[in-house]
Short mmCIF file of C-alpha atoms in Angstrom, two decimals:
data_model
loop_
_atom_site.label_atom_id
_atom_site.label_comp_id
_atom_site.label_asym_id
_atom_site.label_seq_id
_atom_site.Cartn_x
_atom_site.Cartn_y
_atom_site.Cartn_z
CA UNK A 1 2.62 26.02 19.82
CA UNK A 2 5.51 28.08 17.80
CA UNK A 3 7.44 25.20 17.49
CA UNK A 4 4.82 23.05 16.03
CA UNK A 5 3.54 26.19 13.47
CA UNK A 6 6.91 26.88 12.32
CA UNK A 7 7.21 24.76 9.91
CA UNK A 8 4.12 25.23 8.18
CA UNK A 9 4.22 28.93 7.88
CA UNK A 10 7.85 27.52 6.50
CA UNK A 11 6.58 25.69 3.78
CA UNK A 12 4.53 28.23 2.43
CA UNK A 13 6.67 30.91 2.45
CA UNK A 14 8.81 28.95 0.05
CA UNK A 15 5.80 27.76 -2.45
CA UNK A 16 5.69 30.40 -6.05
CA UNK A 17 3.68 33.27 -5.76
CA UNK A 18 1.22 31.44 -8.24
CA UNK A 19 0.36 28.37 -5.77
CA UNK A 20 -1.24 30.66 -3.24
CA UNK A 21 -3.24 32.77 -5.78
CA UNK A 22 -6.85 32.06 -6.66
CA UNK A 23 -8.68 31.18 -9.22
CA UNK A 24 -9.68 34.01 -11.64
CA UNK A 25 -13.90 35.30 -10.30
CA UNK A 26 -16.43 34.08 -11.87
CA UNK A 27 -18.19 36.22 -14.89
CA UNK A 28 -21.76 35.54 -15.68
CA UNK A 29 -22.95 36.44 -18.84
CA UNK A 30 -25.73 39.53 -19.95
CA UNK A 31 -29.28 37.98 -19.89
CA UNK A 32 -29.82 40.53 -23.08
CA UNK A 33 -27.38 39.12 -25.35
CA UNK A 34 -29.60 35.78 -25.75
CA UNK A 35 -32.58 35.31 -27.31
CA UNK A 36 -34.96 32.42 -27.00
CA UNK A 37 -34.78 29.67 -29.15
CA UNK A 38 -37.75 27.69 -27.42
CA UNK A 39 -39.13 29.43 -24.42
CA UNK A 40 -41.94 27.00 -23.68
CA UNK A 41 -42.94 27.55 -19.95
CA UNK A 42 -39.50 28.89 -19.12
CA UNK A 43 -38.43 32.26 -17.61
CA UNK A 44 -34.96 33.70 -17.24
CA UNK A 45 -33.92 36.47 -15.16
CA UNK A 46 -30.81 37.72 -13.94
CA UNK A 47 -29.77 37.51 -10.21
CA UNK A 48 -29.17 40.44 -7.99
CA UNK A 49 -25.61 39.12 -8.41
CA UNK A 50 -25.78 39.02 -11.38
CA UNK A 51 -26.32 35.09 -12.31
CA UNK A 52 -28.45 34.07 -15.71
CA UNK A 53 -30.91 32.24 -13.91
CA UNK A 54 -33.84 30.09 -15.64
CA UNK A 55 -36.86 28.44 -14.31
CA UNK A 56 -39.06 25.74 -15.35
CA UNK A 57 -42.23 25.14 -13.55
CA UNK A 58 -42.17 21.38 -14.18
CA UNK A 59 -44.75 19.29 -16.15
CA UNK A 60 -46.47 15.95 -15.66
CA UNK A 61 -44.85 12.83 -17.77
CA UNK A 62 -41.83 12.46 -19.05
CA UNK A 63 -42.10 13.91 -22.45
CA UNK A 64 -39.22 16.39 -24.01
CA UNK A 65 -40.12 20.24 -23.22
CA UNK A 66 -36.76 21.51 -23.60
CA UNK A 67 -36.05 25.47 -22.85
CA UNK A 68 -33.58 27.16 -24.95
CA UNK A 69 -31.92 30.55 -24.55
CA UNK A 70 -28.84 31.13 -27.27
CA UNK A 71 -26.67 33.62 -29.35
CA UNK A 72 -24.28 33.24 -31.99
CA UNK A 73 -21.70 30.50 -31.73
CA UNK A 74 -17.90 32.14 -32.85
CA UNK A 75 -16.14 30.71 -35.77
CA UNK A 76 -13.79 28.39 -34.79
CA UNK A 77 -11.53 27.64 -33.76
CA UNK A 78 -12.95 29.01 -30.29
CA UNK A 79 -12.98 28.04 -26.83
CA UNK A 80 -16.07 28.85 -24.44
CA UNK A 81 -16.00 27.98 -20.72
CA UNK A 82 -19.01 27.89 -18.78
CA UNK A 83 -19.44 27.87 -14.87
CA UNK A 84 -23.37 25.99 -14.23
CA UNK A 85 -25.45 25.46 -11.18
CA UNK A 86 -28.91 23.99 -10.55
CA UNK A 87 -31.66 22.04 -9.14
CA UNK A 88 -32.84 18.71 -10.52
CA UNK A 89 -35.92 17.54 -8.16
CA UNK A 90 -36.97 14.71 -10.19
CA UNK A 91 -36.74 12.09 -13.02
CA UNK A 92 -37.01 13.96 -16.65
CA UNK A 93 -34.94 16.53 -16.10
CA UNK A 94 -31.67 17.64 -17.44
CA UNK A 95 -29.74 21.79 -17.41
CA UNK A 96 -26.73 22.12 -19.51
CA UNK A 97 -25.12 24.01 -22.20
CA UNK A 98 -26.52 23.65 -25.43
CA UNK A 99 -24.96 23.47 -29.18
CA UNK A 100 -27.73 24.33 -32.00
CA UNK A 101 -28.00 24.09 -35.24
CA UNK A 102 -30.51 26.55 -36.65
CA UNK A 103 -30.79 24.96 -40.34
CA UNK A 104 -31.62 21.18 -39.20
CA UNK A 105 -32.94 22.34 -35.88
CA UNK A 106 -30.87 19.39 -33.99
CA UNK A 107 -28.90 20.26 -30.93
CA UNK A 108 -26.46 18.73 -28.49
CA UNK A 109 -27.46 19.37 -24.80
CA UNK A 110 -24.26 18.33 -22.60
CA UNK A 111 -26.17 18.15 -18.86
CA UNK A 112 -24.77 18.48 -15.61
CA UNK A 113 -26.70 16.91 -13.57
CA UNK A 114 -29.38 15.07 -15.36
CA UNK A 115 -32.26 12.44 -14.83
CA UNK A 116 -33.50 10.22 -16.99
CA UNK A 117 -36.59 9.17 -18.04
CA UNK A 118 -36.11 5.99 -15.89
CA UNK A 119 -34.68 8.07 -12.85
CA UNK A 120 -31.03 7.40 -12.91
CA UNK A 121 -28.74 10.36 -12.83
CA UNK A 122 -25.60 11.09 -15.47
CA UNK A 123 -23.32 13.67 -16.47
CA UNK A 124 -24.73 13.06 -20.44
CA UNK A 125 -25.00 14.56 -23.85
CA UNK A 126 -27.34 13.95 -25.83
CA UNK A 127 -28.60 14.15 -29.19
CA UNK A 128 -32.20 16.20 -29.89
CA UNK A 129 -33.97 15.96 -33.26
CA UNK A 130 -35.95 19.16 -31.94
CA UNK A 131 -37.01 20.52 -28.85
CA UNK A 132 -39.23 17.57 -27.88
CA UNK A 133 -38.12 14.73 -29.67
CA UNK A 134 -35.08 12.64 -28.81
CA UNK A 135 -32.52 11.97 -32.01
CA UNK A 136 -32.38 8.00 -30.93
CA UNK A 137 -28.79 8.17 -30.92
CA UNK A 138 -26.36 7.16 -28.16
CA UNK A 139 -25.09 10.29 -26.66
CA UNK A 140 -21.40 11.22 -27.27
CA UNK A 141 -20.83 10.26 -23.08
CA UNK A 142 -23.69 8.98 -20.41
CA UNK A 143 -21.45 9.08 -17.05
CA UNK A 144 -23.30 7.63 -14.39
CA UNK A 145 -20.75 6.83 -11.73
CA UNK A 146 -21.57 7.93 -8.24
CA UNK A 147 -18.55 9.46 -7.58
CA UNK A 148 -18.98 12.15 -10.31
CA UNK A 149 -22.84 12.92 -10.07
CA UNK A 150 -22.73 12.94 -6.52
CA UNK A 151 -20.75 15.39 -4.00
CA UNK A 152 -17.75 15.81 -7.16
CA UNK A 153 -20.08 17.06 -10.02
CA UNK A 154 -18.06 19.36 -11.89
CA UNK A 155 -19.36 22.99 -11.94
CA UNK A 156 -17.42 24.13 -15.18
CA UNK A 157 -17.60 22.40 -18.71
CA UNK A 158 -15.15 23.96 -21.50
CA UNK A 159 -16.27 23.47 -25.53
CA UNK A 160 -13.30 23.66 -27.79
CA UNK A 161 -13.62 23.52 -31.59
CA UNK A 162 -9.70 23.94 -33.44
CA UNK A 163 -11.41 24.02 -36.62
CA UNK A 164 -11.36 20.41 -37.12
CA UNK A 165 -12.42 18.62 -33.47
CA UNK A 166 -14.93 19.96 -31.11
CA UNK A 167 -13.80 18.60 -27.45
CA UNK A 168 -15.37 18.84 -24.26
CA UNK A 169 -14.10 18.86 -20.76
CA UNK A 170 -15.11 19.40 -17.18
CA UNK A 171 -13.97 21.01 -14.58
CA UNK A 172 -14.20 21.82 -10.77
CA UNK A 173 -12.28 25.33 -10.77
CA UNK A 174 -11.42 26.75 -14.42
CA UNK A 175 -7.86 25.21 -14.30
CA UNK A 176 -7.51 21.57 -14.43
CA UNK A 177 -9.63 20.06 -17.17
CA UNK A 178 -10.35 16.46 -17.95
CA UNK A 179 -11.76 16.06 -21.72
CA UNK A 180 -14.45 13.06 -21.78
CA UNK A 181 -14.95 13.84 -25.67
CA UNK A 182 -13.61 14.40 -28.39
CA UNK A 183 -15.86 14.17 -32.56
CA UNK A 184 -15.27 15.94 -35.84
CA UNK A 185 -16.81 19.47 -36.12
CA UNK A 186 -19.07 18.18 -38.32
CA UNK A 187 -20.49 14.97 -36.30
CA UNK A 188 -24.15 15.05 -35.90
CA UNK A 189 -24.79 18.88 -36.67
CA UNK A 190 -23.42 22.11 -37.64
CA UNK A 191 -23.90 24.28 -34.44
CA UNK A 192 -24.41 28.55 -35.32
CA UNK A 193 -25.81 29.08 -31.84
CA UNK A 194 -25.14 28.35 -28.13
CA UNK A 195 -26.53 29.08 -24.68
CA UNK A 196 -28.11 26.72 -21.79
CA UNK A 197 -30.68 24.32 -22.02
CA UNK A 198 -33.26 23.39 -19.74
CA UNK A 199 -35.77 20.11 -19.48
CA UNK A 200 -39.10 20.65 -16.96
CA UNK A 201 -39.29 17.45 -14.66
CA UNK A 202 -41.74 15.04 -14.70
CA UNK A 203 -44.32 14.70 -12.01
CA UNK A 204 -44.73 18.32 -12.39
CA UNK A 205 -41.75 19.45 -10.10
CA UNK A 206 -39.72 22.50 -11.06
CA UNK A 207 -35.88 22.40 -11.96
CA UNK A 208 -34.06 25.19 -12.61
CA UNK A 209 -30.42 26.75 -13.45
CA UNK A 210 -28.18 29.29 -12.96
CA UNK A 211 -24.86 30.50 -15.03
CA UNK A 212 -22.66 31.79 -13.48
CA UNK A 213 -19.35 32.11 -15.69
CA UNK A 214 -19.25 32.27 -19.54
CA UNK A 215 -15.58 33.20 -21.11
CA UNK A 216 -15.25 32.83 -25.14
CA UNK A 217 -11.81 33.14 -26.32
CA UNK A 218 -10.07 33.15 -30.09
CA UNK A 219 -8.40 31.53 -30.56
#
């Protein structure tokens, strides 16, 4: 048994300090620094862990109902990192974080997971005229391979803006990033607020989400 561990403990001992370390721990943000943009039937509360946890008790149809909790985006450029989970029982539902523009009232929900009025399920984001009516316009990304809305849906989604490009990118452990988007600053609103976003199902079944990291850096 030695002989066959050896070279194992071998290999490791010879990796950088930095392989073996983990991930920095999650940081959830403070419930009271958000205010409610559109509360609607929606509650938030914070977890005895200390999560930002929201709950919508579903509606019937499949009509727009949109939640929205938010605070002051930073001036770019800026970088904000979010760590999401949730529960998506059935078509008509969406979580995600949320860029809103106060003047026009338009905002960008970019959803992980969501359903579709038809049922099918995407890693999306899409375009809102207001809280319950739908822009029209294709979203920037609609993603609906298996493989990435099933058992690898990412649990952290990063929104850069250098001043000029807003990107977006997702992530399954803060530290390698894949960017699925990339607009001017200025395509389809002027966000001045941000926070999380959450559409009651259809067929009156509950959905709800929890954050559990937010980072903003400046740069």
């Amino acid at each position: 048994m030695r002989t066959k561990l050896f070279p194992l403990l071998f290999l490791l001992a010879l990796l950088p300090a930095s392989t073996l370390t983990l991930a920095a721990a999650d940081t959830p943000p403070n419930l009271n620094d958000f205010f409610w943009g559109n509360q609607g039937s929606c509650s938030a509360v914070t977890t005895p862990s200390g999560k930002l946890s929201l709950f919508h008790p579903g509606a019937p149809g499949v009509g727009f109902n949109w939640c929205v909790l938010v605070k002051p985006l930073p001036t770019a450029p800026y970088s904000i990192i979010v760590g999401l989970e949730g529960v998506i029982a059935d078509k008509a539902a969406s979580l995600g974080l949320v860029l809103y523009d106060a003047t026009t009232s338009k905002f960008v929900v970019y959803s992980s997971p969501g359903s579709s009025d038809a049922g099918y399920n995407a890693l999306a984001a899409w375009k809102m005229t207001n809280y319950t009516t739908y822009s029209g316009q294709p979203p920037y990304f609609d993603l609906r391979n298996g493989l990435l809305v099933g058992g690898l849906l990412p649990r952290y989604f990063r929104m850069k803006d250098d001043g000029t490009y807003r990107t977006f990118a997702i992530s399954h452990d803060k530290e390698v990033w894949v960017t699925i988007m990339m607009v001017s600053n200025t395509n389809y609103l002027m966000p001045n607020w941000y926070g999380y976003a959450l559409r009651g199902s259809g067929n009156s079944r509950a959905s709800q989400m929890s954050v559990v990291h937010e980072a903003v850096t400046q740069p």
